[in-house]
mmCIF file of C-alpha atoms in Angstrom:
data_model
loop_
_atom_site.group_PDB
_atom_site.id
_atom_site.type_symbol
_atom_site.label_atom_id
_atom_site.label_comp_id
_atom_site.label_asym_id
_atom_site.label_seq_id
_atom_site.Cartn_x
_atom_site.Cartn_y
_atom_site.Cartn_z
ATOM 1 C CA MET Y 1 127.276 81.972 119.475
ATOM 2 C CA LYS Y 2 126.921 85.121 117.420
ATOM 3 C CA PRO Y 3 125.889 88.065 119.415
ATOM 4 C CA VAL Y 4 122.257 88.968 118.661
ATOM 5 C CA HIS Y 5 121.430 91.974 117.766
ATOM 6 C CA LEU Y 6 118.120 93.826 118.001
ATOM 7 C CA ALA Y 7 117.580 96.692 115.873
ATOM 8 C CA VAL Y 8 114.431 98.933 116.861
ATOM 9 C CA GLY Y 9 112.889 101.522 114.082
ATOM 10 C CA LYS Y 10 111.854 101.641 110.728
ATOM 11 C CA PHE Y 11 111.598 99.610 107.634
ATOM 12 C CA ASN Y 12 110.681 102.022 104.670
ATOM 13 C CA ILE Y 13 110.108 102.074 101.017
ATOM 14 C CA ASP Y 14 113.406 104.187 99.731
ATOM 15 C CA ILE Y 15 112.853 105.628 95.981
ATOM 16 C CA ILE Y 16 116.778 106.656 95.024
ATOM 17 C CA THR Y 17 117.320 108.846 92.130
ATOM 18 C CA LYS Y 18 120.306 111.058 91.013
ATOM 19 C CA LEU Y 19 119.164 114.376 90.031
ATOM 20 C CA ASN Y 20 121.090 117.707 90.943
ATOM 21 C CA GLN Y 21 117.999 119.720 90.454
ATOM 22 C CA ILE Y 22 114.370 119.510 90.317
ATOM 23 C CA PRO Y 23 113.031 119.751 86.868
ATOM 24 C CA SER Y 24 111.398 122.830 86.222
ATOM 25 C CA PRO Y 25 107.488 122.630 84.592
ATOM 26 C CA ASP Y 26 107.368 120.697 81.374
ATOM 27 C CA GLU Y 27 111.190 120.290 81.498
ATOM 28 C CA ARG Y 28 112.670 116.586 80.657
ATOM 29 C CA SER Y 29 115.144 114.855 83.255
ATOM 30 C CA PHE Y 30 117.166 111.606 82.621
ATOM 31 C CA THR Y 31 118.779 109.871 85.373
ATOM 32 C CA ASP Y 32 120.948 106.649 85.129
ATOM 33 C CA ILE Y 33 119.698 105.795 88.516
ATOM 34 C CA LEU Y 34 116.254 104.995 89.876
ATOM 35 C CA GLU Y 35 115.793 102.221 92.302
ATOM 36 C CA ILE Y 36 113.520 101.211 94.885
ATOM 37 C CA LEU Y 37 114.973 99.321 97.999
ATOM 38 C CA PRO Y 38 114.302 98.611 101.137
ATOM 39 C CA GLY Y 39 114.879 101.432 103.702
ATOM 40 C CA GLY Y 40 115.049 102.586 107.208
ATOM 41 C CA SER Y 41 117.694 103.330 109.449
ATOM 42 C CA ALA Y 42 117.389 100.152 111.910
ATOM 43 C CA THR Y 43 116.741 97.962 108.121
ATOM 44 C CA ASN Y 44 120.251 99.358 107.280
ATOM 45 C CA TYR Y 45 121.136 98.592 110.710
ATOM 46 C CA SER Y 46 120.407 95.361 110.569
ATOM 47 C CA VAL Y 47 121.587 94.258 107.460
ATOM 48 C CA ALA Y 48 125.184 96.034 108.501
ATOM 49 C CA VAL Y 49 125.320 94.020 111.624
ATOM 50 C CA ASN Y 50 124.787 90.144 109.433
ATOM 51 C CA ARG Y 51 127.434 91.301 106.898
ATOM 52 C CA LEU Y 52 129.960 92.425 110.244
ATOM 53 C CA GLY Y 53 129.580 88.665 111.876
ATOM 54 C CA HIS Y 54 126.626 89.131 114.085
ATOM 55 C CA SER Y 55 123.239 88.094 113.783
ATOM 56 C CA SER Y 56 120.521 90.923 113.982
ATOM 57 C CA LYS Y 57 116.519 90.825 113.570
ATOM 58 C CA LEU Y 58 114.626 93.729 113.120
ATOM 59 C CA TYR Y 59 112.268 95.065 115.351
ATOM 60 C CA ALA Y 60 109.378 97.712 113.328
ATOM 61 C CA LYS Y 61 106.073 98.239 112.136
ATOM 62 C CA THR Y 62 105.319 98.486 108.701
ATOM 63 C CA GLY Y 63 102.150 98.698 106.424
ATOM 64 C CA LYS Y 64 100.462 96.767 104.025
ATOM 65 C CA SER Y 65 102.151 96.996 100.450
ATOM 66 C CA SER Y 66 102.553 94.433 97.681
ATOM 67 C CA ILE Y 67 106.206 96.657 97.042
ATOM 68 C CA LEU Y 68 107.166 96.461 100.655
ATOM 69 C CA ASN Y 69 106.806 92.792 100.879
ATOM 70 C CA SER Y 70 108.973 91.968 98.180
ATOM 71 C CA LEU Y 71 111.187 94.435 99.698
ATOM 72 C CA MET Y 72 111.491 91.755 102.890
ATOM 73 C CA VAL Y 73 112.951 89.485 100.670
ATOM 74 C CA PRO Y 74 116.513 90.556 100.445
ATOM 75 C CA LEU Y 75 116.887 91.357 103.996
ATOM 76 C CA ALA Y 76 115.730 87.540 104.718
ATOM 77 C CA GLU Y 77 118.344 86.559 101.837
ATOM 78 C CA GLU Y 78 121.008 88.699 104.054
ATOM 79 C CA GLY Y 79 120.103 86.585 106.961
ATOM 80 C CA VAL Y 80 118.132 89.461 109.126
ATOM 81 C CA GLY Y 81 115.345 87.969 111.222
ATOM 82 C CA LEU Y 82 112.022 89.269 110.873
ATOM 83 C CA GLU Y 83 109.878 87.526 112.772
ATOM 84 C CA PHE Y 84 109.156 90.857 114.918
ATOM 85 C CA VAL Y 85 108.168 93.041 111.725
ATOM 86 C CA GLU Y 86 104.206 93.631 112.593
ATOM 87 C CA HIS Y 87 101.870 94.331 109.471
ATOM 88 C CA LEU Y 88 99.613 97.039 110.073
ATOM 89 C CA ASP Y 89 96.909 98.026 107.749
ATOM 90 C CA VAL Y 90 98.006 101.398 106.776
ATOM 91 C CA LYS Y 91 100.259 103.186 104.168
ATOM 92 C CA PRO Y 92 104.058 102.230 104.583
ATOM 93 C CA SER Y 93 106.475 104.647 105.574
ATOM 94 C CA SER Y 94 108.448 105.615 102.632
ATOM 95 C CA ALA Y 95 111.313 108.400 101.686
ATOM 96 C CA ILE Y 96 112.223 109.973 98.127
ATOM 97 C CA ILE Y 97 116.425 110.156 98.349
ATOM 98 C CA PHE Y 98 117.983 112.613 95.743
ATOM 99 C CA LEU Y 99 121.653 111.780 95.143
ATOM 100 C CA ARG Y 100 123.848 114.378 94.049
ATOM 101 C CA ASP Y 101 127.147 114.497 91.899
ATOM 102 C CA ASP Y 102 129.059 115.008 94.654
ATOM 103 C CA GLY Y 103 127.775 112.509 96.622
ATOM 104 C CA SER Y 104 125.520 114.292 98.934
ATOM 105 C CA ILE Y 105 121.591 113.814 99.328
ATOM 106 C CA SER Y 106 118.312 115.150 99.972
ATOM 107 C CA ILE Y 107 115.369 113.108 101.826
ATOM 108 C CA VAL Y 108 111.753 113.751 101.269
ATOM 109 C CA ARG Y 109 110.193 111.383 103.851
ATOM 110 C CA LYS Y 110 106.735 110.308 104.487
ATOM 111 C CA THR Y 111 106.016 108.659 107.736
ATOM 112 C CA THR Y 112 103.031 107.653 109.225
ATOM 113 C CA SER Y 113 103.235 107.991 113.073
ATOM 114 C CA SER Y 114 101.213 104.873 114.009
ATOM 115 C CA LEU Y 115 103.954 102.808 112.981
ATOM 116 C CA LEU Y 116 106.038 104.052 115.225
ATOM 117 C CA PRO Y 117 106.773 101.215 118.071
ATOM 118 C CA SER Y 118 106.245 102.462 122.035
ATOM 119 C CA SER Y 119 108.035 101.156 125.195
ATOM 120 C CA GLY Y 120 105.958 98.933 125.771
ATOM 121 C CA ASP Y 121 106.002 97.308 122.749
ATOM 122 C CA VAL Y 122 109.924 97.241 122.974
ATOM 123 C CA MET Y 123 109.687 96.101 126.748
ATOM 124 C CA ARG Y 124 108.459 92.406 125.560
ATOM 125 C CA PHE Y 125 112.100 92.162 124.365
ATOM 126 C CA SER Y 126 114.011 92.533 128.019
ATOM 127 C CA GLY Y 127 116.302 90.244 128.519
ATOM 128 C CA MET Y 128 116.663 88.202 124.969
ATOM 129 C CA PHE Y 129 118.933 90.200 123.368
ATOM 130 C CA ASP Y 130 123.228 91.201 123.551
ATOM 131 C CA ILE Y 131 122.314 94.579 122.475
ATOM 132 C CA ILE Y 132 119.079 96.582 121.604
ATOM 133 C CA HIS Y 133 119.749 99.575 118.983
ATOM 134 C CA PHE Y 134 117.194 102.204 118.347
ATOM 135 C CA ALA Y 135 117.566 103.755 115.303
ATOM 136 C CA SER Y 136 115.795 107.527 113.979
ATOM 137 C CA ILE Y 137 112.797 107.167 116.136
ATOM 138 C CA PRO Y 138 111.458 109.021 119.582
ATOM 139 C CA PRO Y 139 113.043 108.682 122.283
ATOM 140 C CA GLU Y 140 109.951 107.724 124.486
ATOM 141 C CA SER Y 141 110.583 104.214 122.333
ATOM 142 C CA ILE Y 142 113.488 103.310 124.938
ATOM 143 C CA PRO Y 143 111.896 101.693 127.974
ATOM 144 C CA LYS Y 144 113.445 103.211 131.294
ATOM 145 C CA GLU Y 145 114.276 99.665 132.581
ATOM 146 C CA ILE Y 146 115.328 97.012 129.939
ATOM 147 C CA ARG Y 147 117.555 94.204 130.318
ATOM 148 C CA THR Y 148 120.571 93.533 128.007
ATOM 149 C CA LYS Y 149 123.997 94.013 127.749
ATOM 150 C CA LEU Y 150 124.169 97.410 125.856
ATOM 151 C CA ILE Y 151 121.422 100.029 124.735
ATOM 152 C CA THR Y 152 122.333 102.516 121.674
ATOM 153 C CA TYR Y 153 120.316 105.256 120.406
ATOM 154 C CA ASP Y 154 120.567 106.795 117.275
ATOM 155 C CA PRO Y 155 118.089 109.560 117.022
ATOM 156 C CA GLY Y 156 118.746 111.313 113.851
ATOM 157 C CA ALA Y 157 115.619 113.202 112.587
ATOM 158 C CA TYR Y 158 114.342 112.852 116.613
ATOM 159 C CA ALA Y 159 117.540 114.791 118.361
ATOM 160 C CA SER Y 160 115.316 117.588 118.858
ATOM 161 C CA SER Y 161 112.972 115.748 121.322
ATOM 162 C CA TYR Y 162 116.236 113.550 122.984
ATOM 163 C CA ASP Y 163 115.015 114.535 126.955
ATOM 164 C CA GLY Y 164 117.869 112.585 128.174
ATOM 165 C CA ARG Y 165 117.253 109.357 128.320
ATOM 166 C CA ARG Y 166 119.805 106.906 129.651
ATOM 167 C CA VAL Y 167 121.579 104.700 127.036
ATOM 168 C CA ASP Y 168 125.122 103.165 127.024
ATOM 169 C CA ILE Y 169 126.039 104.622 123.932
ATOM 170 C CA LEU Y 170 124.621 107.818 121.822
ATOM 171 C CA PHE Y 171 125.418 108.547 118.168
ATOM 172 C CA VAL Y 172 125.009 111.461 116.969
ATOM 173 C CA ASN Y 173 126.148 113.945 113.939
ATOM 174 C CA GLU Y 174 127.957 117.190 115.017
ATOM 175 C CA LYS Y 175 124.584 119.468 114.677
ATOM 176 C CA GLU Y 176 122.972 116.962 116.771
ATOM 177 C CA HIS Y 177 125.757 117.036 119.385
ATOM 178 C CA GLU Y 178 125.216 121.061 119.339
ATOM 179 C CA LEU Y 179 121.551 120.711 119.850
ATOM 180 C CA LEU Y 180 121.418 118.461 122.864
ATOM 181 C CA LYS Y 181 124.814 118.319 124.221
ATOM 182 C CA SER Y 182 123.580 119.619 127.832
ATOM 183 C CA ARG Y 183 120.793 116.860 127.784
ATOM 184 C CA VAL Y 184 123.323 113.664 127.095
ATOM 185 C CA ASN Y 185 122.986 110.893 129.373
ATOM 186 C CA ALA Y 186 125.079 108.158 128.605
ATOM 187 C CA ASP Y 187 128.565 106.426 129.296
ATOM 188 C CA MET Y 188 129.739 106.695 125.667
ATOM 189 C CA VAL Y 189 128.992 109.439 122.894
ATOM 190 C CA VAL Y 190 130.188 108.686 119.452
ATOM 191 C CA VAL Y 191 130.121 112.100 117.319
ATOM 192 C CA LYS Y 192 130.227 111.479 113.604
ATOM 193 C CA ARG Y 193 131.758 114.309 111.486
ATOM 194 C CA GLY Y 194 130.917 112.805 108.065
ATOM 195 C CA SER Y 195 134.108 113.460 105.779
ATOM 196 C CA ARG Y 196 136.299 114.715 109.028
ATOM 197 C CA GLY Y 197 135.920 111.529 110.810
ATOM 198 C CA ALA Y 198 134.466 111.010 113.718
ATOM 199 C CA TYR Y 199 135.359 111.242 117.626
ATOM 200 C CA VAL Y 200 133.982 109.574 120.801
ATOM 201 C CA TYR Y 201 134.060 110.942 124.687
ATOM 202 C CA GLY Y 202 133.405 108.644 127.757
ATOM 203 C CA SER Y 203 136.113 107.015 129.832
ATOM 204 C CA GLU Y 204 138.130 108.262 127.029
ATOM 205 C CA GLU Y 205 138.629 110.938 124.203
ATOM 206 C CA CYS Y 206 139.627 109.631 120.718
ATOM 207 C CA VAL Y 207 138.955 110.975 117.586
ATOM 208 C CA THR Y 208 140.014 109.625 114.044
ATOM 209 C CA PRO Y 209 139.760 111.177 110.560
ATOM 210 C CA ALA Y 210 137.749 109.955 107.544
ATOM 211 C CA LEU Y 211 138.796 107.401 104.694
ATOM 212 C CA LYS Y 212 139.733 109.441 101.607
ATOM 213 C CA ILE Y 213 137.288 108.101 99.558
ATOM 214 C CA GLN Y 214 134.909 109.120 96.328
ATOM 215 C CA ALA Y 215 131.351 109.314 98.185
ATOM 216 C CA ILE Y 216 128.472 108.114 95.846
ATOM 217 C CA ASP Y 217 125.276 107.714 97.902
ATOM 218 C CA THR Y 218 126.095 108.861 101.947
ATOM 219 C CA THR Y 219 122.343 107.025 102.565
ATOM 220 C CA GLY Y 220 123.047 104.680 105.582
ATOM 221 C CA ALA Y 221 126.441 105.422 105.753
ATOM 222 C CA GLY Y 222 125.689 106.411 110.018
ATOM 223 C CA ASP Y 223 123.861 103.219 110.310
ATOM 224 C CA VAL Y 224 126.462 101.120 108.997
ATOM 225 C CA PHE Y 225 129.083 103.397 111.201
ATOM 226 C CA ASP Y 226 126.686 102.508 113.889
ATOM 227 C CA ALA Y 227 126.530 98.943 113.257
ATOM 228 C CA ALA Y 228 130.189 98.576 113.178
ATOM 229 C CA PHE Y 229 130.952 100.204 115.958
ATOM 230 C CA ASN Y 230 129.088 98.051 117.996
ATOM 231 C CA VAL Y 231 130.097 94.917 117.049
ATOM 232 C CA PHE Y 232 133.057 95.654 117.489
ATOM 233 C CA MET Y 233 132.573 96.796 120.711
ATOM 234 C CA LEU Y 234 130.553 93.111 121.827
ATOM 235 C CA GLU Y 235 133.701 91.745 120.546
ATOM 236 C CA GLY Y 236 135.945 93.536 123.122
ATOM 237 C CA GLU Y 237 137.788 95.580 120.558
ATOM 238 C CA GLY Y 238 139.621 98.297 122.152
ATOM 239 C CA ILE Y 239 137.785 101.790 121.714
ATOM 240 C CA GLU Y 240 140.817 103.003 119.294
ATOM 241 C CA ASP Y 241 139.963 99.627 116.828
ATOM 242 C CA VAL Y 242 136.431 99.973 117.158
ATOM 243 C CA LEU Y 243 136.947 103.330 115.350
ATOM 244 C CA LYS Y 244 139.046 102.434 112.557
ATOM 245 C CA TYR Y 245 136.250 99.534 111.936
ATOM 246 C CA ALA Y 246 133.161 101.772 111.862
ATOM 247 C CA ILE Y 247 135.032 104.188 109.659
ATOM 248 C CA VAL Y 248 136.221 102.346 107.045
ATOM 249 C CA ALA Y 249 132.580 100.191 107.019
ATOM 250 C CA SER Y 250 131.040 103.455 106.937
ATOM 251 C CA GLY Y 251 133.136 104.851 104.309
ATOM 252 C CA LEU Y 252 133.188 101.844 101.965
ATOM 253 C CA LYS Y 253 129.281 102.135 102.246
ATOM 254 C CA VAL Y 254 129.462 105.470 100.375
ATOM 255 C CA THR Y 255 131.056 104.342 97.655
ATOM 256 C CA ARG Y 256 128.100 102.653 96.629
ATOM 257 C CA ILE Y 257 124.081 102.801 95.900
ATOM 258 C CA GLY Y 258 121.427 102.423 99.031
ATOM 259 C CA GLY Y 259 121.417 102.199 102.615
ATOM 260 C CA ILE Y 260 121.520 98.479 102.634
ATOM 261 C CA SER Y 261 124.712 98.316 100.568
ATOM 262 C CA SER Y 262 127.191 97.660 103.527
ATOM 263 C CA PRO Y 263 130.227 95.990 102.914
ATOM 264 C CA SER Y 264 131.009 92.338 104.699
ATOM 265 C CA LEU Y 265 133.583 91.865 107.590
ATOM 266 C CA VAL Y 266 136.211 90.727 104.720
ATOM 267 C CA GLU Y 267 136.012 93.703 103.044
ATOM 268 C CA VAL Y 268 136.558 95.860 105.715
ATOM 269 C CA MET Y 269 139.835 93.883 107.299
ATOM 270 C CA GLN Y 270 140.824 93.602 103.520
ATOM 271 C CA ARG Y 271 140.698 97.672 103.389
ATOM 272 C CA LEU Y 272 141.838 98.269 106.998
ATOM 273 C CA LYS Y 273 145.313 96.420 105.890
ATOM 274 C CA SER Y 274 145.919 98.952 103.073
ATOM 275 C CA GLU Y 275 144.735 102.090 105.348
ATOM 276 C CA LYS Y 276 146.772 104.001 108.097
ATOM 277 C CA LEU Y 277 143.897 105.854 110.158
ATOM 278 C CA GLU Y 278 145.650 107.571 112.930
ATOM 279 C CA VAL Y 279 143.560 107.507 115.744
ATOM 280 C CA LYS Y 280 144.325 109.965 118.719
ATOM 281 C CA CYS Y 281 142.985 108.804 122.410
ATOM 282 C CA ARG Y 282 143.600 110.554 125.543
ATOM 283 C CA ALA Y 283 142.455 109.350 129.057
#
């Protein structure tokens, strides 16, 4: 039976466009990319988990919108379980994502605070899933006592409010790690370094480079990394191989537009065969 992941976070409307700079008043600007896609870290994570061979369900609160309803269709087609998504009578959260020629992005977010899940909301899922992943939501959304095999957390924009709440795996980027490392309370910390790869520390320390690849859109790359890392951790792989899978999956993602454009398991395995990723570990 496939392991089942619960992704806790947001379901957003992502408006993605390619624009190197904002036009001046009355200036015309044209782009070859302007798309409206499902978004939110938990959403991206859920799709990636399914494409990598596990099952996923999404817990998020969303506003009411005909656009948002249409964006749920591709998630259902991917096999993401949506029965726990709650629809509230408020405006949905959304983001405008600006892509640049060098693959870097800028994001303008509109978050509706009433759509953030509480720890009480999540507590009702205790004992129901193999893993619960909390994605880009405040730490107080994580119940202090909840039964599951693995609790993982990627605070994202909420890293500054991380209070040392206990989790099994904490995912951060380098800037976030510097901000909160004295408060870390996890068995394993995974530090994502973008084009410079990633490193892990806990029972052992490992470091790996990134794929040498031309980035088009880095939106959701960290979420895909988290998903691949968790999938292969649950599969019982050693940390060296887990890191390789995560690096390859997130590397392939940045060659595609949109946070849900994660690779399949077949694509990851094929790319691994042609890559010589050197992971260095020490106890």
